[in-house]
PDB file of C-alpha atoms and ligand atoms in Angstrom:
ATOM      1  CA  MET A   1       0.000   0.000   0.000  1.00 50.00           C
ATOM      2  CA  ARG A   2       1.294   3.402  -1.001  1.00 53.00           C
ATOM      3  CA  GLN A   3       1.615   6.160   1.563  1.00 53.00           C
ATOM      4  CA  THR A   4       1.594   9.794   0.593  1.00 52.00           C
ATOM      5  CA  PHE A   5       3.056  12.672   2.584  1.00 50.00           C
ATOM      6  CA  LEU A   6       1.979  16.248   2.564  1.00 53.00           C
ATOM      7  CA  PRO A   7       4.835  18.748   2.032  1.00 58.00           C
ATOM      8  CA  GLY A   8       4.611  19.763   5.677  1.00 60.00           C
ATOM      9  CA  GLU A   9       5.078  16.184   6.825  1.00 59.00           C
ATOM     10  CA  ALA A  10       8.036  15.716   4.482  1.00 55.00           C
ATOM     11  CA  VAL A  11       9.724  18.782   5.963  1.00 54.00           C
ATOM     12  CA  PHE A  12       9.083  17.439   9.443  1.00 51.00           C
ATOM     13  CA  LEU A  13      10.599  14.059   8.532  1.00 51.00           C
ATOM     14  CA  VAL A  14      13.756  15.642   7.101  1.00 52.00           C
ATOM     15  CA  ALA A  15      14.091  17.812  10.197  1.00 57.00           C
ATOM     16  CA  ALA A  16      13.613  14.771  12.454  1.00 56.00           C
ATOM     17  CA  VAL A  17      16.254  12.739  10.580  1.00 53.00           C
ATOM     18  CA  LEU A  18      18.738  15.623  10.763  1.00 50.00           C
ATOM     19  CA  PHE A  19      18.006  16.124  14.453  1.00 52.00           C
ATOM     20  CA  PHE A  20      18.728  12.473  15.294  1.00 53.00           C
ATOM     21  CA  ALA A  21      21.826  12.466  13.071  1.00 54.00           C
ATOM     22  CA  VAL A  22      23.209  15.399  15.039  1.00 53.00           C
ATOM     23  CA  ILE A  23      22.370  14.098  18.519  1.00 53.00           C
ATOM     24  CA  SER A  24      23.725  10.637  17.662  1.00 56.00           C
ATOM     25  CA  GLY A  25      27.120  12.099  16.787  1.00 51.00           C
ATOM     26  CA  CYS A  26      27.051  12.476  12.994  1.00 52.00           C
ATOM     27  CA  SER A  27      28.322  16.004  13.300  1.00 50.00           C
ATOM     28  CA  THR A  28      31.814  17.394  12.885  1.00 57.00           C
ATOM     29  CA  THR A  29      31.608  19.049  16.299  1.00 67.00           C
ATOM     30  CA  ALA A  30      30.808  15.832  18.197  1.00 81.00           C
ATOM     31  CA  PRO A  31      33.129  15.512  21.226  1.00 85.00           C
ATOM     32  CA  ASP A  32      35.969  13.038  20.793  1.00 91.00           C
ATOM     33  CA  PRO A  33      36.212  10.817  23.925  1.00 91.00           C
ATOM     34  CA  MET A  34      40.004  10.589  23.525  1.00 92.00           C
ATOM     35  CA  VAL A  35      40.242  14.369  23.735  1.00 93.00           C
ATOM     36  CA  GLU A  36      37.491  14.730  26.345  1.00 92.00           C
ATOM     37  CA  ASN A  37      39.173  12.261  28.710  1.00 94.00           C
ATOM     38  CA  TRP A  38      42.713  13.557  28.195  1.00 98.00           C
ATOM     39  CA  GLN A  39      44.395  15.246  31.131  1.00 98.00           C
ATOM     40  CA  LEU A  40      47.864  16.681  31.436  1.00 98.00           C
ATOM     41  CA  SER A  41      49.468  16.677  34.863  1.00 98.00           C
ATOM     42  CA  VAL A  42      52.059  19.377  35.347  1.00 98.00           C
ATOM     43  CA  ASN A  43      54.355  19.234  38.372  1.00 98.00           C
ATOM     44  CA  GLY A  44      56.819  21.844  39.531  1.00 98.00           C
ATOM     45  CA  THR A  45      56.892  24.019  42.626  1.00 97.00           C
ATOM     46  CA  THR A  46      53.119  23.588  42.481  1.00 98.00           C
ATOM     47  CA  GLU A  47      50.871  21.109  40.637  1.00 98.00           C
ATOM     48  CA  LYS A  48      48.231  21.598  37.946  1.00 98.00           C
ATOM     49  CA  VAL A  49      45.997  19.333  35.894  1.00 98.00           C
ATOM     50  CA  LEU A  50      45.075  20.708  32.462  1.00 98.00           C
ATOM     51  CA  THR A  51      42.283  19.669  30.124  1.00 98.00           C
ATOM     52  CA  MET A  52      42.432  20.236  26.363  1.00 98.00           C
ATOM     53  CA  ASN A  53      40.333  23.382  26.820  1.00 98.00           C
ATOM     54  CA  ASP A  54      42.824  24.662  29.416  1.00 98.00           C
ATOM     55  CA  LEU A  55      45.699  23.976  27.006  1.00 98.00           C
ATOM     56  CA  LYS A  56      43.931  25.727  24.127  1.00 98.00           C
ATOM     57  CA  ALA A  57      43.279  28.747  26.333  1.00 98.00           C
ATOM     58  CA  LEU A  58      47.061  29.360  26.604  1.00 98.00           C
ATOM     59  CA  PRO A  59      48.826  31.481  23.934  1.00 98.00           C
ATOM     60  CA  ALA A  60      49.178  29.428  20.730  1.00 98.00           C
ATOM     61  CA  VAL A  61      52.427  29.076  18.794  1.00 98.00           C
ATOM     62  CA  ASN A  62      52.356  28.123  15.124  1.00 98.00           C
ATOM     63  CA  GLY A  63      55.484  26.840  13.402  1.00 98.00           C
ATOM     64  CA  HIS A  64      57.022  24.438  10.919  1.00 98.00           C
ATOM     65  CA  GLY A  65      57.833  20.979  12.277  1.00 98.00           C
ATOM     66  CA  TYR A  66      59.659  18.134  10.561  1.00 98.00           C
ATOM     67  CA  CYS A  67      61.390  15.191  12.191  1.00 98.00           C
ATOM     68  CA  VAL A  68      63.394  12.091  11.370  1.00 98.00           C
ATOM     69  CA  SER A  69      63.525   8.772  13.217  1.00 96.00           C
ATOM     70  CA  THR A  70      66.710   6.895  14.056  1.00 93.00           C
ATOM     71  CA  THR A  71      65.859   4.576  11.142  1.00 93.00           C
ATOM     72  CA  GLY A  72      65.803   7.551   8.746  1.00 91.00           C
ATOM     73  CA  ALA A  73      62.015   7.699   8.315  1.00 95.00           C
ATOM     74  CA  ARG A  74      60.776  11.274   8.045  1.00 96.00           C
ATOM     75  CA  PHE A  75      57.610  12.670   9.540  1.00 97.00           C
ATOM     76  CA  GLY A  76      56.388  15.874   8.002  1.00 97.00           C
ATOM     77  CA  PRO A  77      56.822  18.601   7.031  1.00 98.00           C
ATOM     78  CA  TYR A  78      53.867  19.795   9.071  1.00 98.00           C
ATOM     79  CA  THR A  79      52.499  23.051  10.302  1.00 98.00           C
ATOM     80  CA  CYS A  80      52.179  22.627  14.039  1.00 98.00           C
ATOM     81  CA  ASN A  81      49.980  24.464  16.481  1.00 98.00           C
ATOM     82  CA  GLY A  82      50.450  24.222  20.219  1.00 98.00           C
ATOM     83  CA  VAL A  83      51.686  25.835  23.401  1.00 98.00           C
ATOM     84  CA  ASP A  84      55.300  26.752  24.186  1.00 98.00           C
ATOM     85  CA  LEU A  85      56.568  24.397  26.903  1.00 98.00           C
ATOM     86  CA  ARG A  86      57.805  27.429  28.865  1.00 98.00           C
ATOM     87  CA  ASN A  87      54.248  28.718  29.161  1.00 98.00           C
ATOM     88  CA  ILE A  88      53.123  25.367  30.563  1.00 98.00           C
ATOM     89  CA  ALA A  89      56.057  25.243  32.998  1.00 98.00           C
ATOM     90  CA  ALA A  90      55.252  28.801  34.089  1.00 98.00           C
ATOM     91  CA  LEU A  91      51.917  27.550  35.479  1.00 98.00           C
ATOM     92  CA  VAL A  92      53.784  25.562  38.148  1.00 98.00           C
ATOM     93  CA  GLY A  93      56.595  27.977  38.976  1.00 98.00           C
ATOM     94  CA  GLY A  94      58.723  27.889  35.806  1.00 98.00           C
ATOM     95  CA  VAL A  95      62.108  26.325  35.099  1.00 97.00           C
ATOM     96  CA  GLY A  96      65.198  27.577  36.935  1.00 96.00           C
ATOM     97  CA  SER A  97      68.805  27.321  35.757  1.00 94.00           C
ATOM     98  CA  GLY A  98      70.071  23.759  36.116  1.00 94.00           C
ATOM     99  CA  GLN A  99      66.538  22.350  36.149  1.00 97.00           C
ATOM    100  CA  GLN A 100      65.118  19.995  33.520  1.00 98.00           C
ATOM    101  CA  VAL A 101      61.709  19.305  32.040  1.00 98.00           C
ATOM    102  CA  TRP A 102      60.688  15.628  31.999  1.00 98.00           C
ATOM    103  CA  VAL A 103      57.977  14.881  29.438  1.00 99.00           C
ATOM    104  CA  SER A 104      56.337  11.457  29.514  1.00 98.00           C
ATOM    105  CA  ALA A 105      53.494   9.362  28.134  1.00 98.00           C
ATOM    106  CA  PRO A 106      51.377   6.385  29.279  1.00 98.00           C
ATOM    107  CA  ASP A 107      53.511   3.922  27.266  1.00 98.00           C
ATOM    108  CA  GLY A 108      56.411   4.775  29.596  1.00 98.00           C
ATOM    109  CA  TYR A 109      58.319   6.890  27.077  1.00 98.00           C
ATOM    110  CA  LEU A 110      60.243   9.778  28.633  1.00 98.00           C
ATOM    111  CA  TRP A 111      62.293  12.610  27.142  1.00 98.00           C
ATOM    112  CA  VAL A 112      64.218  15.212  29.107  1.00 98.00           C
ATOM    113  CA  PHE A 113      64.779  18.801  27.947  1.00 98.00           C
ATOM    114  CA  ASP A 114      67.257  21.192  29.532  1.00 97.00           C
ATOM    115  CA  LEU A 115      66.830  24.931  29.911  1.00 96.00           C
ATOM    116  CA  ASP A 116      68.835  25.747  26.744  1.00 97.00           C
ATOM    117  CA  GLN A 117      66.529  23.542  24.706  1.00 98.00           C
ATOM    118  CA  LEU A 118      63.512  25.136  26.334  1.00 98.00           C
ATOM    119  CA  ASN A 119      64.864  28.401  24.956  1.00 97.00           C
ATOM    120  CA  GLY A 120      65.213  26.789  21.519  1.00 97.00           C
ATOM    121  CA  GLU A 121      68.970  26.179  21.576  1.00 97.00           C
ATOM    122  CA  GLY A 122      71.144  23.086  21.565  1.00 95.00           C
ATOM    123  CA  PHE A 123      69.162  20.898  19.171  1.00 98.00           C
ATOM    124  CA  VAL A 124      70.776  18.990  16.316  1.00 97.00           C
ATOM    125  CA  THR A 125      69.148  20.078  13.034  1.00 98.00           C
ATOM    126  CA  PHE A 126      69.315  18.779   9.474  1.00 97.00           C
ATOM    127  CA  ASN A 127      68.244  19.911   6.023  1.00 96.00           C
ATOM    128  CA  GLU A 128      66.156  17.820   3.610  1.00 93.00           C
ATOM    129  CA  ASN A 129      69.247  15.788   2.630  1.00 94.00           C
ATOM    130  CA  LEU A 130      69.837  14.967   6.302  1.00 95.00           C
ATOM    131  CA  THR A 131      73.008  17.051   6.292  1.00 96.00           C
ATOM    132  CA  GLU A 132      73.521  18.732   9.652  1.00 97.00           C
ATOM    133  CA  ILE A 133      72.891  22.490   9.517  1.00 97.00           C
ATOM    134  CA  PRO A 134      73.360  25.275  12.090  1.00 97.00           C
ATOM    135  CA  SER A 135      70.212  25.469  14.173  1.00 97.00           C
ATOM    136  CA  PRO A 136      67.853  28.386  13.671  1.00 97.00           C
ATOM    137  CA  PRO A 137      65.900  29.520  16.758  1.00 96.00           C
ATOM    138  CA  LEU A 138      63.499  26.723  17.674  1.00 98.00           C
ATOM    139  CA  HIS A 139      60.543  26.340  19.997  1.00 98.00           C
ATOM    140  CA  ILE A 140      59.440  23.277  21.932  1.00 98.00           C
ATOM    141  CA  ILE A 141      55.672  23.162  21.814  1.00 98.00           C
ATOM    142  CA  LEU A 142      53.022  20.797  23.079  1.00 98.00           C
ATOM    143  CA  MET A 143      51.214  20.388  19.751  1.00 98.00           C
ATOM    144  CA  TYR A 144      47.467  19.755  19.592  1.00 98.00           C
ATOM    145  CA  GLU A 145      46.906  20.571  15.909  1.00 98.00           C
ATOM    146  CA  GLN A 146      48.859  19.308  12.912  1.00 98.00           C
ATOM    147  CA  ASP A 147      48.247  20.834   9.486  1.00 98.00           C
ATOM    148  CA  GLY A 148      45.249  22.672  10.938  1.00 98.00           C
ATOM    149  CA  LYS A 149      43.510  19.542  12.250  1.00 98.00           C
ATOM    150  CA  PRO A 150      43.303  18.016  15.734  1.00 97.00           C
ATOM    151  CA  LEU A 151      46.210  15.623  16.204  1.00 97.00           C
ATOM    152  CA  SER A 152      45.114  12.011  15.611  1.00 97.00           C
ATOM    153  CA  TYR A 153      45.979   9.184  18.006  1.00 97.00           C
ATOM    154  CA  ASP A 154      48.257   7.597  15.382  1.00 97.00           C
ATOM    155  CA  ASP A 155      50.204  10.826  15.127  1.00 97.00           C
ATOM    156  CA  GLY A 156      50.615  10.978  18.925  1.00 98.00           C
ATOM    157  CA  GLY A 157      47.451  12.879  19.803  1.00 98.00           C
ATOM    158  CA  PRO A 158      45.715  14.425  21.565  1.00 98.00           C
ATOM    159  CA  ALA A 159      49.005  16.174  22.426  1.00 98.00           C
ATOM    160  CA  ARG A 160      52.563  15.614  21.239  1.00 98.00           C
ATOM    161  CA  ILE A 161      55.857  17.445  21.587  1.00 98.00           C
ATOM    162  CA  ALA A 162      56.944  19.192  18.384  1.00 98.00           C
ATOM    163  CA  ILE A 163      60.140  21.148  17.808  1.00 98.00           C
ATOM    164  CA  VAL A 164      59.214  23.982  15.486  1.00 98.00           C
ATOM    165  CA  SER A 165      60.903  26.802  13.598  1.00 98.00           C
ATOM    166  CA  GLU A 166      59.678  29.905  11.822  1.00 97.00           C
ATOM    167  CA  GLN A 167      61.303  28.746   8.582  1.00 96.00           C
ATOM    168  CA  PRO A 168      60.285  25.488   6.840  1.00 97.00           C
ATOM    169  CA  GLY A 169      62.585  22.571   6.008  1.00 96.00           C
ATOM    170  CA  VAL A 170      64.406  22.271   9.342  1.00 98.00           C
ATOM    171  CA  ILE A 171      64.523  18.626  10.464  1.00 98.00           C
ATOM    172  CA  THR A 172      64.936  17.650  14.126  1.00 98.00           C
ATOM    173  CA  GLU A 173      65.403  14.278  15.817  1.00 98.00           C
ATOM    174  CA  GLY A 174      62.134  12.363  16.223  1.00 98.00           C
ATOM    175  CA  SER A 175      63.076  10.949  19.603  1.00 98.00           C
ATOM    176  CA  ALA A 176      62.247  14.310  21.227  1.00 98.00           C
ATOM    177  CA  TRP A 177      58.765  14.368  19.694  1.00 98.00           C
ATOM    178  CA  VAL A 178      57.054  12.591  22.603  1.00 98.00           C
ATOM    179  CA  LYS A 179      53.664  11.212  21.550  1.00 98.00           C
ATOM    180  CA  TRP A 180      50.548  10.977  23.770  1.00 98.00           C
ATOM    181  CA  VAL A 181      52.005  13.360  26.375  1.00 98.00           C
ATOM    182  CA  ASP A 182      50.151  13.224  29.711  1.00 98.00           C
ATOM    183  CA  ARG A 183      52.794  14.340  32.211  1.00 98.00           C
ATOM    184  CA  ILE A 184      55.250  17.221  32.452  1.00 98.00           C
ATOM    185  CA  GLU A 185      57.572  17.530  35.453  1.00 98.00           C
ATOM    186  CA  ILE A 186      60.112  20.174  36.377  1.00 98.00           C
ATOM    187  CA  ARG A 187      63.033  18.463  38.139  1.00 98.00           C
ATOM    188  CA  ASP A 188      66.304  19.564  39.747  1.00 95.00           C
TER     189      ASP A 188
HETATM  190  N1  MTE B 201      55.131   8.089  23.688  1.00 75.16           N
HETATM  191  C1  MTE B 201      56.089   7.846  22.786  1.00 75.16           C
HETATM  192  N2  MTE B 201      56.539   8.853  22.031  1.00 75.16           N
HETATM  193  C2  MTE B 201      57.506   8.636  21.109  1.00 75.16           C
HETATM  194  C3  MTE B 201      58.090   7.365  20.962  1.00 75.16           C
HETATM  195  C4  MTE B 201      57.586   6.309  21.769  1.00 75.16           C
HETATM  196  O1  MTE B 201      57.999   5.138  21.690  1.00 75.16           O
HETATM  197  N3  MTE B 201      56.587   6.580  22.665  1.00 75.16           N
HETATM  198  N4  MTE B 201      59.107   7.173  20.030  1.00 75.16           N
HETATM  199  C5  MTE B 201      59.867   8.391  19.665  1.00 75.16           C
HETATM  200  C6  MTE B 201      60.776   8.158  18.563  1.00 75.16           C
HETATM  201  S1  MTE B 201      62.221   7.344  18.923  1.00 75.16           S
HETATM  202  C7  MTE B 201      60.519   8.651  17.306  1.00 75.16           C
HETATM  203  S2  MTE B 201      61.650   8.505  16.051  1.00 75.16           S
HETATM  204  C8  MTE B 201      59.247   9.356  17.002  1.00 75.16           C
HETATM  205  C9  MTE B 201      58.552   8.771  15.806  1.00 75.16           C
HETATM  206  O2  MTE B 201      58.111   7.528  16.216  1.00 75.16           O
HETATM  207  P1  MTE B 201      57.104   6.645  15.369  1.00 75.16           P
HETATM  208  O3  MTE B 201      57.938   6.063  14.273  1.00 75.16           O
HETATM  209  O4  MTE B 201      56.673   5.596  16.361  1.00 75.16           O
HETATM  210  O5  MTE B 201      55.989   7.508  14.927  1.00 75.16           O
HETATM  211  O6  MTE B 201      58.345   9.353  18.108  1.00 75.16           O
HETATM  212  C10 MTE B 201      58.946   9.558  19.355  1.00 75.16           C
HETATM  213  N5  MTE B 201      57.925   9.684  20.358  1.00 75.16           N
HETATM  214 MO1   MO B 202      63.336   7.191  17.000  1.00 75.16          MO
END
């Protein structure tokens, strides 16, 4: 048996379908549980726990990031958006001379940065041919966007360390690019 709809009913049906599509998560703004559940613990003179919204509320740094693994695989070049590690450290008392910043992830990976590196100095840098070049000024950021998009889990998201420069084509060592960062500690 054939059913007919009046135009008004058709409009209602379309609206209802769209409404359920949106509330069931078929929308680009649906919250991502990985991002929603992510927390960053920051320990220094004091302690802080940051959510992604807290991180995004800090001043954003945008730069060019490009890294190479010990096996020679390259990642990038990317445009990276995140927060300067110094601004995160400042929330818990900052980093004094002789102190280090320990950045770690749930898989147990840990990388340590010294104060010079925090100020963008003392990194080994390469050009596209993997020839070592003098380092331009660099910034260590906690990146939450790569190429303008939220950082995927496979790329180390929700938040990953990136070493960025104002100029493109500067390659840094991938070992410092800690993926899935959830803990930052200032240590003596
Ligand atoms: N959490 C975490 N981050 C990490 C690593 C890791 O094992 N765990 N490996 C590092 C190393 S040695 C490199 S070269 C880069 C790229 O690693 P990938 O090849 O696993 O992407 O991520 C870095 N960040
Ligand atoms: Mo590596």
